[in-house]
PDB file of C-alpha atoms in Angstrom:
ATOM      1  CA  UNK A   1     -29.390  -4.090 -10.906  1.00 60.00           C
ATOM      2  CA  UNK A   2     -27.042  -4.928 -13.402  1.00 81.00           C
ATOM      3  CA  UNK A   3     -25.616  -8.240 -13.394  1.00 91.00           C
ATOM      4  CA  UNK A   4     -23.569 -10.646 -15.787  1.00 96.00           C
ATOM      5  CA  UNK A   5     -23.647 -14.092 -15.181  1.00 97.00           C
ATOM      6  CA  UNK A   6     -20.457 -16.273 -16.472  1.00 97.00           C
ATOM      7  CA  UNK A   7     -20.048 -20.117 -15.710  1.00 97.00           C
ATOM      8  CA  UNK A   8     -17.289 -20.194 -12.719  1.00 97.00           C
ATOM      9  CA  UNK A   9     -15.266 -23.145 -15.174  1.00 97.00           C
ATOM     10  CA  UNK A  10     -15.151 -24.422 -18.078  1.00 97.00           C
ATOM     11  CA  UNK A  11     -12.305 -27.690 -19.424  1.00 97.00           C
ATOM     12  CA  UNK A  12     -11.215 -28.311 -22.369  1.00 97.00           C
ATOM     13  CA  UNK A  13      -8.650 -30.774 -23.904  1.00 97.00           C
ATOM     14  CA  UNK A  14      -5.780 -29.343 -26.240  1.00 96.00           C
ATOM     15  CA  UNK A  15      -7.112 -28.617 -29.694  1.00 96.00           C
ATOM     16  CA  UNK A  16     -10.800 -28.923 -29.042  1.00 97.00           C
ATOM     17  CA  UNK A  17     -13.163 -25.518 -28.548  1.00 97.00           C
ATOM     18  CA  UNK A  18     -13.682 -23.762 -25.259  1.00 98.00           C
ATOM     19  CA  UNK A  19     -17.215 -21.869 -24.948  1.00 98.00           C
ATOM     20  CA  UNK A  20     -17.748 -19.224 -22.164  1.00 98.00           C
ATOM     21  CA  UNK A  21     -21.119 -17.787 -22.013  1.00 98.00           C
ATOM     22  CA  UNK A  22     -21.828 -14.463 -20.315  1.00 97.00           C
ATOM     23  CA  UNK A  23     -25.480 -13.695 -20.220  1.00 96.00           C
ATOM     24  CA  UNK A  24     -27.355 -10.516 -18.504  1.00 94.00           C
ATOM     25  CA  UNK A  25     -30.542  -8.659 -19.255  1.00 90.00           C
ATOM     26  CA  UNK A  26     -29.127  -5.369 -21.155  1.00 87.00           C
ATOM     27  CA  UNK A  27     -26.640  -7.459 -23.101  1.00 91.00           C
ATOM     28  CA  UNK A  28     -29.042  -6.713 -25.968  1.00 89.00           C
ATOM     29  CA  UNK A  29     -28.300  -2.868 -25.990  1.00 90.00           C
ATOM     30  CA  UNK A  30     -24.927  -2.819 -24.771  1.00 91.00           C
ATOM     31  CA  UNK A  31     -21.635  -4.383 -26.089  1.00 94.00           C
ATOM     32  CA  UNK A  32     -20.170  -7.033 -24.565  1.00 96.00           C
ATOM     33  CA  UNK A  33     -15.999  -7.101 -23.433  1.00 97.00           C
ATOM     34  CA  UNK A  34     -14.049  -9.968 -22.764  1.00 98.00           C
ATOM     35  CA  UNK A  35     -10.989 -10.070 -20.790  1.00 98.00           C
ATOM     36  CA  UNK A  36      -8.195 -13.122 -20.184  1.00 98.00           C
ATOM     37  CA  UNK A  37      -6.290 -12.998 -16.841  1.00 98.00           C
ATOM     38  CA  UNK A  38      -3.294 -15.010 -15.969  1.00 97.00           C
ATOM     39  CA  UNK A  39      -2.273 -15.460 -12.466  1.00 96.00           C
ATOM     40  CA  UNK A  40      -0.398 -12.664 -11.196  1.00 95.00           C
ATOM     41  CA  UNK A  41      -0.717 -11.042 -14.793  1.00 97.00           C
ATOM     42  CA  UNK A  42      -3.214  -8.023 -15.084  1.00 98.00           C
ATOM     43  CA  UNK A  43      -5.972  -8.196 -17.568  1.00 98.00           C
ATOM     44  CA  UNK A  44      -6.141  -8.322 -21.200  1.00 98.00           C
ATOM     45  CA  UNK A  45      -8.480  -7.652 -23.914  1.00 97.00           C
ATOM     46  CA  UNK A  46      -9.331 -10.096 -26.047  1.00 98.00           C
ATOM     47  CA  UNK A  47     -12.808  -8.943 -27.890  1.00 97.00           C
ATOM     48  CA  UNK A  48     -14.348  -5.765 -27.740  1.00 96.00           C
ATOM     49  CA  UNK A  49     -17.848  -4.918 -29.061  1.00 95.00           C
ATOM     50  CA  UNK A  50     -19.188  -8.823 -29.098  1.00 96.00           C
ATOM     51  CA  UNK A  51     -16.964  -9.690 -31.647  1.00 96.00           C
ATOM     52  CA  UNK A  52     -13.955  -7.730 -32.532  1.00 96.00           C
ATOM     53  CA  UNK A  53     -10.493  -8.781 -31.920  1.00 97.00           C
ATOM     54  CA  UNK A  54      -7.642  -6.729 -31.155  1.00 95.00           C
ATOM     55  CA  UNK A  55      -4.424  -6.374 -33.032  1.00 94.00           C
ATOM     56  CA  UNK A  56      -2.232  -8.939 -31.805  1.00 95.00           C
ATOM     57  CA  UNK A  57      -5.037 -11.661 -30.138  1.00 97.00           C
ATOM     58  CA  UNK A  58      -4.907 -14.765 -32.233  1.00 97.00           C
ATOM     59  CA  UNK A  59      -7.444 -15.337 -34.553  1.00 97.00           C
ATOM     60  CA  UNK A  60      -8.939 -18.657 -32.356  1.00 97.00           C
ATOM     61  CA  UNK A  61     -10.415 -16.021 -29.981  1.00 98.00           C
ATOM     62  CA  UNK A  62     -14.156 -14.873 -31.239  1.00 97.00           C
ATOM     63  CA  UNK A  63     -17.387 -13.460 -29.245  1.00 97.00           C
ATOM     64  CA  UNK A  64     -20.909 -13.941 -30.851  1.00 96.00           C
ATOM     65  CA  UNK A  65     -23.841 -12.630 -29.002  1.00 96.00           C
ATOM     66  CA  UNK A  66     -27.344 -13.837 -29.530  1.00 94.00           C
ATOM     67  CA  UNK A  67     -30.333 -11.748 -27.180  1.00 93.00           C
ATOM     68  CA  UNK A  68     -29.214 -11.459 -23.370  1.00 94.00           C
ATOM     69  CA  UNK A  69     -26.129 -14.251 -24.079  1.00 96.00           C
ATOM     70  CA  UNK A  70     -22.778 -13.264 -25.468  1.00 97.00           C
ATOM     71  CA  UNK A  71     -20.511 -16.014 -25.980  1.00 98.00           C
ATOM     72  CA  UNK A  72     -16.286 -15.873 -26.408  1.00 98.00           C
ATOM     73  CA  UNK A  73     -15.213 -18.820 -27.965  1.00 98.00           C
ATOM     74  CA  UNK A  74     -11.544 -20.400 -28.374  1.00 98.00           C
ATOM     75  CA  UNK A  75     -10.984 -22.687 -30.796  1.00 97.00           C
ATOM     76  CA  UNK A  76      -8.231 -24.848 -30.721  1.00 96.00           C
ATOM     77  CA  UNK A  77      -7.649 -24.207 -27.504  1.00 97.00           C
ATOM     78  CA  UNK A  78      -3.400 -24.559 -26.324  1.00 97.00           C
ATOM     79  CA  UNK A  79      -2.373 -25.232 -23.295  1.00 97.00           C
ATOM     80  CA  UNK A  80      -1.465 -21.304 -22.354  1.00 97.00           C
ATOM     81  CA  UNK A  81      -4.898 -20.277 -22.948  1.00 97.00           C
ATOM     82  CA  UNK A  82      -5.327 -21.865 -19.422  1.00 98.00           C
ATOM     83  CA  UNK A  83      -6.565 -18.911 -17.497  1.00 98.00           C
ATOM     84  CA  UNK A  84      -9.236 -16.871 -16.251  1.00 98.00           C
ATOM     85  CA  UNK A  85     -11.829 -15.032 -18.544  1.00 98.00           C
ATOM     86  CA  UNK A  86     -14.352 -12.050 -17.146  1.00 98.00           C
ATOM     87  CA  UNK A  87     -16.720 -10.276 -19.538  1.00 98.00           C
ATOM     88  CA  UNK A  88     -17.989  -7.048 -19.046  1.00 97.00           C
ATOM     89  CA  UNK A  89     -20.457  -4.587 -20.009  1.00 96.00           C
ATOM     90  CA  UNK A  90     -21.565  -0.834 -19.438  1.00 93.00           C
ATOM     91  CA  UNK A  91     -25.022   1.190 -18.869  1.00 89.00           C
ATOM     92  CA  UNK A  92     -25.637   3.832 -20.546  1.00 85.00           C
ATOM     93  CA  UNK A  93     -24.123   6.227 -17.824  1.00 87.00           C
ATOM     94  CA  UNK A  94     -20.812   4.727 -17.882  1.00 87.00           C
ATOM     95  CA  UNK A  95     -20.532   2.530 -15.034  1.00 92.00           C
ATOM     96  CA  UNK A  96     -18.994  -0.645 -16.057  1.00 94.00           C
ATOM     97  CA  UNK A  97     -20.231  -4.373 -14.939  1.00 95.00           C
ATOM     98  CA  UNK A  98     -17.822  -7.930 -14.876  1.00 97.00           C
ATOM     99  CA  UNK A  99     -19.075 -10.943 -14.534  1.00 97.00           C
ATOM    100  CA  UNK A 100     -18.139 -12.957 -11.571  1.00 97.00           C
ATOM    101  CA  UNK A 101     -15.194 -15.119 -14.012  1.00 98.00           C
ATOM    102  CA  UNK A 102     -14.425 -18.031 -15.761  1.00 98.00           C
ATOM    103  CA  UNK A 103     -11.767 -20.373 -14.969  1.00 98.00           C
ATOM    104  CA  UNK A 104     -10.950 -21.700 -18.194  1.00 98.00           C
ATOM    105  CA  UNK A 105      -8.460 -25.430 -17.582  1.00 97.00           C
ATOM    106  CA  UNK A 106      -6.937 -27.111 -20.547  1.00 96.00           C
ATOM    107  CA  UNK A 107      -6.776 -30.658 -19.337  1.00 93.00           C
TER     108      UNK A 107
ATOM    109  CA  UNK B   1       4.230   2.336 -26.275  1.00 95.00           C
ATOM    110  CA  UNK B   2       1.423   3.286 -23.941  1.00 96.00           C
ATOM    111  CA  UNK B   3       2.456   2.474 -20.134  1.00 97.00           C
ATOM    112  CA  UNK B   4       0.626   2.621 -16.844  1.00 98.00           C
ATOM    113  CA  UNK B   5       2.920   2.189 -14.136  1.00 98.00           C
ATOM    114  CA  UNK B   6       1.716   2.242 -10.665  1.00 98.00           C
ATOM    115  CA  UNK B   7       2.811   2.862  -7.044  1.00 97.00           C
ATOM    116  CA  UNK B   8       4.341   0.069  -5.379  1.00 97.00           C
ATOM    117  CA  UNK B   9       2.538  -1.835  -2.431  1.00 98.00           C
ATOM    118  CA  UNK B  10       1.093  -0.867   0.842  1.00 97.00           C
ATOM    119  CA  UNK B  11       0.146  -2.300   4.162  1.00 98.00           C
ATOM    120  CA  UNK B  12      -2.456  -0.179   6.039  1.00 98.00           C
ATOM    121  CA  UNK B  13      -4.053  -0.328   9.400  1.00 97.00           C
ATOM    122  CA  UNK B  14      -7.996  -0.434   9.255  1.00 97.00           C
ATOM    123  CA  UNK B  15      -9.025   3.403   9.453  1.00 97.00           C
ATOM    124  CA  UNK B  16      -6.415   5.001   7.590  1.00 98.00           C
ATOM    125  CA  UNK B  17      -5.978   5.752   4.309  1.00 98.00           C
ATOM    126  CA  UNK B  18      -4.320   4.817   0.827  1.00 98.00           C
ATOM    127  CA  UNK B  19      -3.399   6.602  -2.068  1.00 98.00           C
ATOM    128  CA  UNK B  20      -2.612   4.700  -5.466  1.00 98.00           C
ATOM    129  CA  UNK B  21      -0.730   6.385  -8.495  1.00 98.00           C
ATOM    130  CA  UNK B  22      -1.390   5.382 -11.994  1.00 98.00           C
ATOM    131  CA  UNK B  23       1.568   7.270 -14.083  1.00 98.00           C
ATOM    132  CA  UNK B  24       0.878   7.515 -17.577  1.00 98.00           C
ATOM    133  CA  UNK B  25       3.064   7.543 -20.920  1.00 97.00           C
ATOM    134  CA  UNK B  26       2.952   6.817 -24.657  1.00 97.00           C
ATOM    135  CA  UNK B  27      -0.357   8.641 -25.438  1.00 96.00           C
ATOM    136  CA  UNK B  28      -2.001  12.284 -24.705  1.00 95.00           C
ATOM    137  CA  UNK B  29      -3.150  11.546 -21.279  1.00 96.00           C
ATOM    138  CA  UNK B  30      -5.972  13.855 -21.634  1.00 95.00           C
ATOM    139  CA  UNK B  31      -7.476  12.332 -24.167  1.00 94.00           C
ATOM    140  CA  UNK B  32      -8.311   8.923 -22.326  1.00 94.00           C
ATOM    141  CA  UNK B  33     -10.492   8.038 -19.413  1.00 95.00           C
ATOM    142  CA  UNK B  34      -8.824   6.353 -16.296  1.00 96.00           C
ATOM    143  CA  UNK B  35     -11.025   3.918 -14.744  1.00 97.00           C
ATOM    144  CA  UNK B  36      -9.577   2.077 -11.416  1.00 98.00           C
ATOM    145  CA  UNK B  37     -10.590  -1.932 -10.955  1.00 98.00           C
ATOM    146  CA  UNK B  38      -9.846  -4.273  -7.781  1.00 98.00           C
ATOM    147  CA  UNK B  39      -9.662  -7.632  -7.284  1.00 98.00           C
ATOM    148  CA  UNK B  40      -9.727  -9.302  -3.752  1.00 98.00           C
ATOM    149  CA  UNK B  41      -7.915 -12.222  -3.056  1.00 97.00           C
ATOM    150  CA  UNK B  42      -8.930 -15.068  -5.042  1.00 95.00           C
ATOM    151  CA  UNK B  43     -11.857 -13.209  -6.119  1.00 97.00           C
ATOM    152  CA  UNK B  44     -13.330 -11.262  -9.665  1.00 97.00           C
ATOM    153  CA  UNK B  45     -12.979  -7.793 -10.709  1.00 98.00           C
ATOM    154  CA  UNK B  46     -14.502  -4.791  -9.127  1.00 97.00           C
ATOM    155  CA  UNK B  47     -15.138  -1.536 -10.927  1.00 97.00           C
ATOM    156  CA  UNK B  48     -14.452   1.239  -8.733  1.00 98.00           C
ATOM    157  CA  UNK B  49     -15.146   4.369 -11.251  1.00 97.00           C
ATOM    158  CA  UNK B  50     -13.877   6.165 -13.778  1.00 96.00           C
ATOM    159  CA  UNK B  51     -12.165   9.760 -14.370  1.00 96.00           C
ATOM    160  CA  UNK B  52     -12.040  11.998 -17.289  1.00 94.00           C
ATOM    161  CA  UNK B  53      -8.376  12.953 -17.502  1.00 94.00           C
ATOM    162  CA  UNK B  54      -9.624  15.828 -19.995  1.00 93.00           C
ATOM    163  CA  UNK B  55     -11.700  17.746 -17.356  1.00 93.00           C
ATOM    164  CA  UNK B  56     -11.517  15.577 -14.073  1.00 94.00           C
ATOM    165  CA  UNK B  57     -15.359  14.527 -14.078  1.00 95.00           C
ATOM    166  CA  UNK B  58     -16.066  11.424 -12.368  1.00 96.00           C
ATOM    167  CA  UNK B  59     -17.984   8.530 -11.661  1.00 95.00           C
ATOM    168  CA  UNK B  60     -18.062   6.149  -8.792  1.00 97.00           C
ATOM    169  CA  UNK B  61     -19.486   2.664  -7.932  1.00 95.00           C
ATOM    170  CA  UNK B  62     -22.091   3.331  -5.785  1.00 94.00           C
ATOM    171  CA  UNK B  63     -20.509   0.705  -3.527  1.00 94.00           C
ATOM    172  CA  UNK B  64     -17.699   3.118  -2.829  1.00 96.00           C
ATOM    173  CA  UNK B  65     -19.564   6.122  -2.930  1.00 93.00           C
ATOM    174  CA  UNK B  66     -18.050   8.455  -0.270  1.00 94.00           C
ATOM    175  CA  UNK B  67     -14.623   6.734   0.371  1.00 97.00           C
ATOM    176  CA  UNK B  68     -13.160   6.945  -2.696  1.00 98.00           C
ATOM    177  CA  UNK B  69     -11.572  10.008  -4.296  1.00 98.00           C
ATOM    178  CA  UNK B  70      -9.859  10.247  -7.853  1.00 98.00           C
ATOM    179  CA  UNK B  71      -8.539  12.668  -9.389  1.00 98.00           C
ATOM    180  CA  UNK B  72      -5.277  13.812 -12.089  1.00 97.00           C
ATOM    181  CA  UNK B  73      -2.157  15.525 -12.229  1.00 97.00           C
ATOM    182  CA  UNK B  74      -1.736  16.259 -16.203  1.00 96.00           C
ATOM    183  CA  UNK B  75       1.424  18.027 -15.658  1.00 97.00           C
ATOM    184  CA  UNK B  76       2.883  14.625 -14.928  1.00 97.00           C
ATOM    185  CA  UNK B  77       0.582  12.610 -16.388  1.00 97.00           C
ATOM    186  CA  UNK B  78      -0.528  10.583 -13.207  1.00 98.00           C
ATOM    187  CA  UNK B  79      -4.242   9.279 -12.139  1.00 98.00           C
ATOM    188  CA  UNK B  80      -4.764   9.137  -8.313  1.00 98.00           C
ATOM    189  CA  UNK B  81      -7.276   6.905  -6.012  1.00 98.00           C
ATOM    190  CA  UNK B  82      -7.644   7.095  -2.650  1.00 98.00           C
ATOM    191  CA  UNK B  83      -9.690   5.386  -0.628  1.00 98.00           C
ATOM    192  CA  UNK B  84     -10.615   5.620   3.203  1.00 98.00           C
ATOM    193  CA  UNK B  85     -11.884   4.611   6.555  1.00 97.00           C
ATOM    194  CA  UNK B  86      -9.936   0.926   4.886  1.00 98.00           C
ATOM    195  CA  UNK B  87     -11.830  -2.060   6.193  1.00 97.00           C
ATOM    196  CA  UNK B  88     -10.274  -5.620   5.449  1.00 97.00           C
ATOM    197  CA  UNK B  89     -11.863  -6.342   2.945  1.00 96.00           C
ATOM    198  CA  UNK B  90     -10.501  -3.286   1.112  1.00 98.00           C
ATOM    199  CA  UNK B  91      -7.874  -5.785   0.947  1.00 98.00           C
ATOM    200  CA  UNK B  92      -7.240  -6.472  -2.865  1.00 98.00           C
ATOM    201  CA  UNK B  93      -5.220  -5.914  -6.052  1.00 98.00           C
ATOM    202  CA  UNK B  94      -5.836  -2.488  -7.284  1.00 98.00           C
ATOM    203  CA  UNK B  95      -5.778  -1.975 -11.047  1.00 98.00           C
ATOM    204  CA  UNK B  96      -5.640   1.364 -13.409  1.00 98.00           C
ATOM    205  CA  UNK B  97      -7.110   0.939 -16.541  1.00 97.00           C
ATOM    206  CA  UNK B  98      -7.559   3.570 -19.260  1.00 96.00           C
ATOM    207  CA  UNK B  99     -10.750   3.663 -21.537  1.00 93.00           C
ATOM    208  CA  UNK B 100      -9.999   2.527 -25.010  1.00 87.00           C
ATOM    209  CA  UNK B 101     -12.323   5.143 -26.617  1.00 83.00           C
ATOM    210  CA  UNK B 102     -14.414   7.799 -25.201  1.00 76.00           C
ATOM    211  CA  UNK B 103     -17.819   6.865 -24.604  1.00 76.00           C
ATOM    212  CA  UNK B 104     -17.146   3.203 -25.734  1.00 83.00           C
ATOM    213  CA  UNK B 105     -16.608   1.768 -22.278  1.00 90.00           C
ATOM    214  CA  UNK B 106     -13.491  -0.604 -22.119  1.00 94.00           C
ATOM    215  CA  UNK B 107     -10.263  -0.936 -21.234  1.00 96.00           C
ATOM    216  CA  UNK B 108      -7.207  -1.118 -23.495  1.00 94.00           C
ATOM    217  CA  UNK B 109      -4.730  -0.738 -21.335  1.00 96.00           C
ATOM    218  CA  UNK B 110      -3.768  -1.892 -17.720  1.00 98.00           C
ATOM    219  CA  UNK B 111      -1.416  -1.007 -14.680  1.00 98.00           C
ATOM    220  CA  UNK B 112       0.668  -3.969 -13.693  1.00 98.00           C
ATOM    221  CA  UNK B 113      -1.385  -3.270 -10.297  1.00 98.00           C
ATOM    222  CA  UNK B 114      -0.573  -2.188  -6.680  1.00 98.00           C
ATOM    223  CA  UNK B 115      -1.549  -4.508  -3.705  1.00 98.00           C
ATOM    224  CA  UNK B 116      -2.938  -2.895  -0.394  1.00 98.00           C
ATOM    225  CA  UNK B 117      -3.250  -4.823   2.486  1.00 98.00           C
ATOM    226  CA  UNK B 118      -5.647  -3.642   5.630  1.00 98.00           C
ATOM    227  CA  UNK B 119      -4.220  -5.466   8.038  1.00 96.00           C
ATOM    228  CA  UNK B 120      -4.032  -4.348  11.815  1.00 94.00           C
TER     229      UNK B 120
END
């Protein structure tokens, strides 16, 4: 089966770099999506296709994928990117895969 | 602006029945999948499957495979899920989400989200 595997936290202090690593077997052929949640808040996009950012996410969010590991770094890190981070990935047939989620905590 | 604004919460008994509704603006609704996501209390995010608002094809988790239904309205714009025979642990945040680009499969776009509760 299909599985992504994310840490379940990660902590940071203000300014330094948070890493989140998402790794799973067909990472390597299919592109990786990462997704911050806020509590009560519904998703949102952050990178799309291992490393592209969407208009209006700041520039200290970036994905990098090496083999079955992708990897969405912050750098920088500020207190509101406190939240929770899920990656996700698709097979070929369209049926779409999160990993279990990151709790990201800016200390 | 592109919206998707959902129904507004429900309480069910286990057994019956929900319906969500995933209403649609600021883009050609048939030109975007609708996929539908839940999240249990405290828990991660589920795929549930995916709709083509263009010609109604689908695809469901196998997980869900036979109690789940979706389908569109495109004279108003609106995705539908229902789901039956509820259980409690059908008991979750339920999300619309509409594919960013056909065939490149992510989401853009996200309902504010609709909780059901199978309570009896």
């Amino acid at each position: 089966s299909y599985e992504l595997t994310q840490p379940p936290s990660v902590s940071v202090s203000p300014g330094q770099t948070a890493r989140i690593t998402c790794s799973g077997d067909a990472l390597p052929k299919q592109y990786a999506y990462w997704y911050q949640q806020k509590p009560g808040q519904a998703p949102v996009l952050v990178i799309y296709k291992d490393s592209e950012r969407p208009s209006g996410i700041p520039e200290r969010f970036s994905g990098s994928s090496s083999g079955t590991t992708v990897t969405l770094t912050i750098s920088g890190v500020q207190a509101e990117d406190e939240a929770d981070y899920y990656c996700q990935s698709a097979d070929s047939s369209g049926t779409y895969f999160f990993g279990g989620g990151t709790k990201l905590t800016v200390l | 602006q592109v919206q998707l604004v959902q129904s507004g919460a429900e309480v069910k008994k286990p057994g019956a029945s929900v319906k969500v509704s995933c209403k649609a603006s600021g883009y050609t609704f048939t030109s975007y999948g609708i996929s539908w996501v839940r999240q249990a209390p405290g828990q991660g995010l589920e795929w549930m499957g995916w709709i083509s608002a263009y010609n109604g094809n689908t695809n469901y988790a196998q997980k869900l495979q036979g109690r789940v239904t979706m389908t569109t309205d495109t004279s108003t714009s609106t995705a539908y899920m229902e789901l039956r025979s509820l259980r409690s642990d059908d008991t979750a945040v339920y999300y619309c989400a509409r594919e960013a680009v056909a065939g490149q499969y992510y989401f853009d776009y996200w309902g504010q989200g609709t909780l059901v509760t199978v309570s009896s």
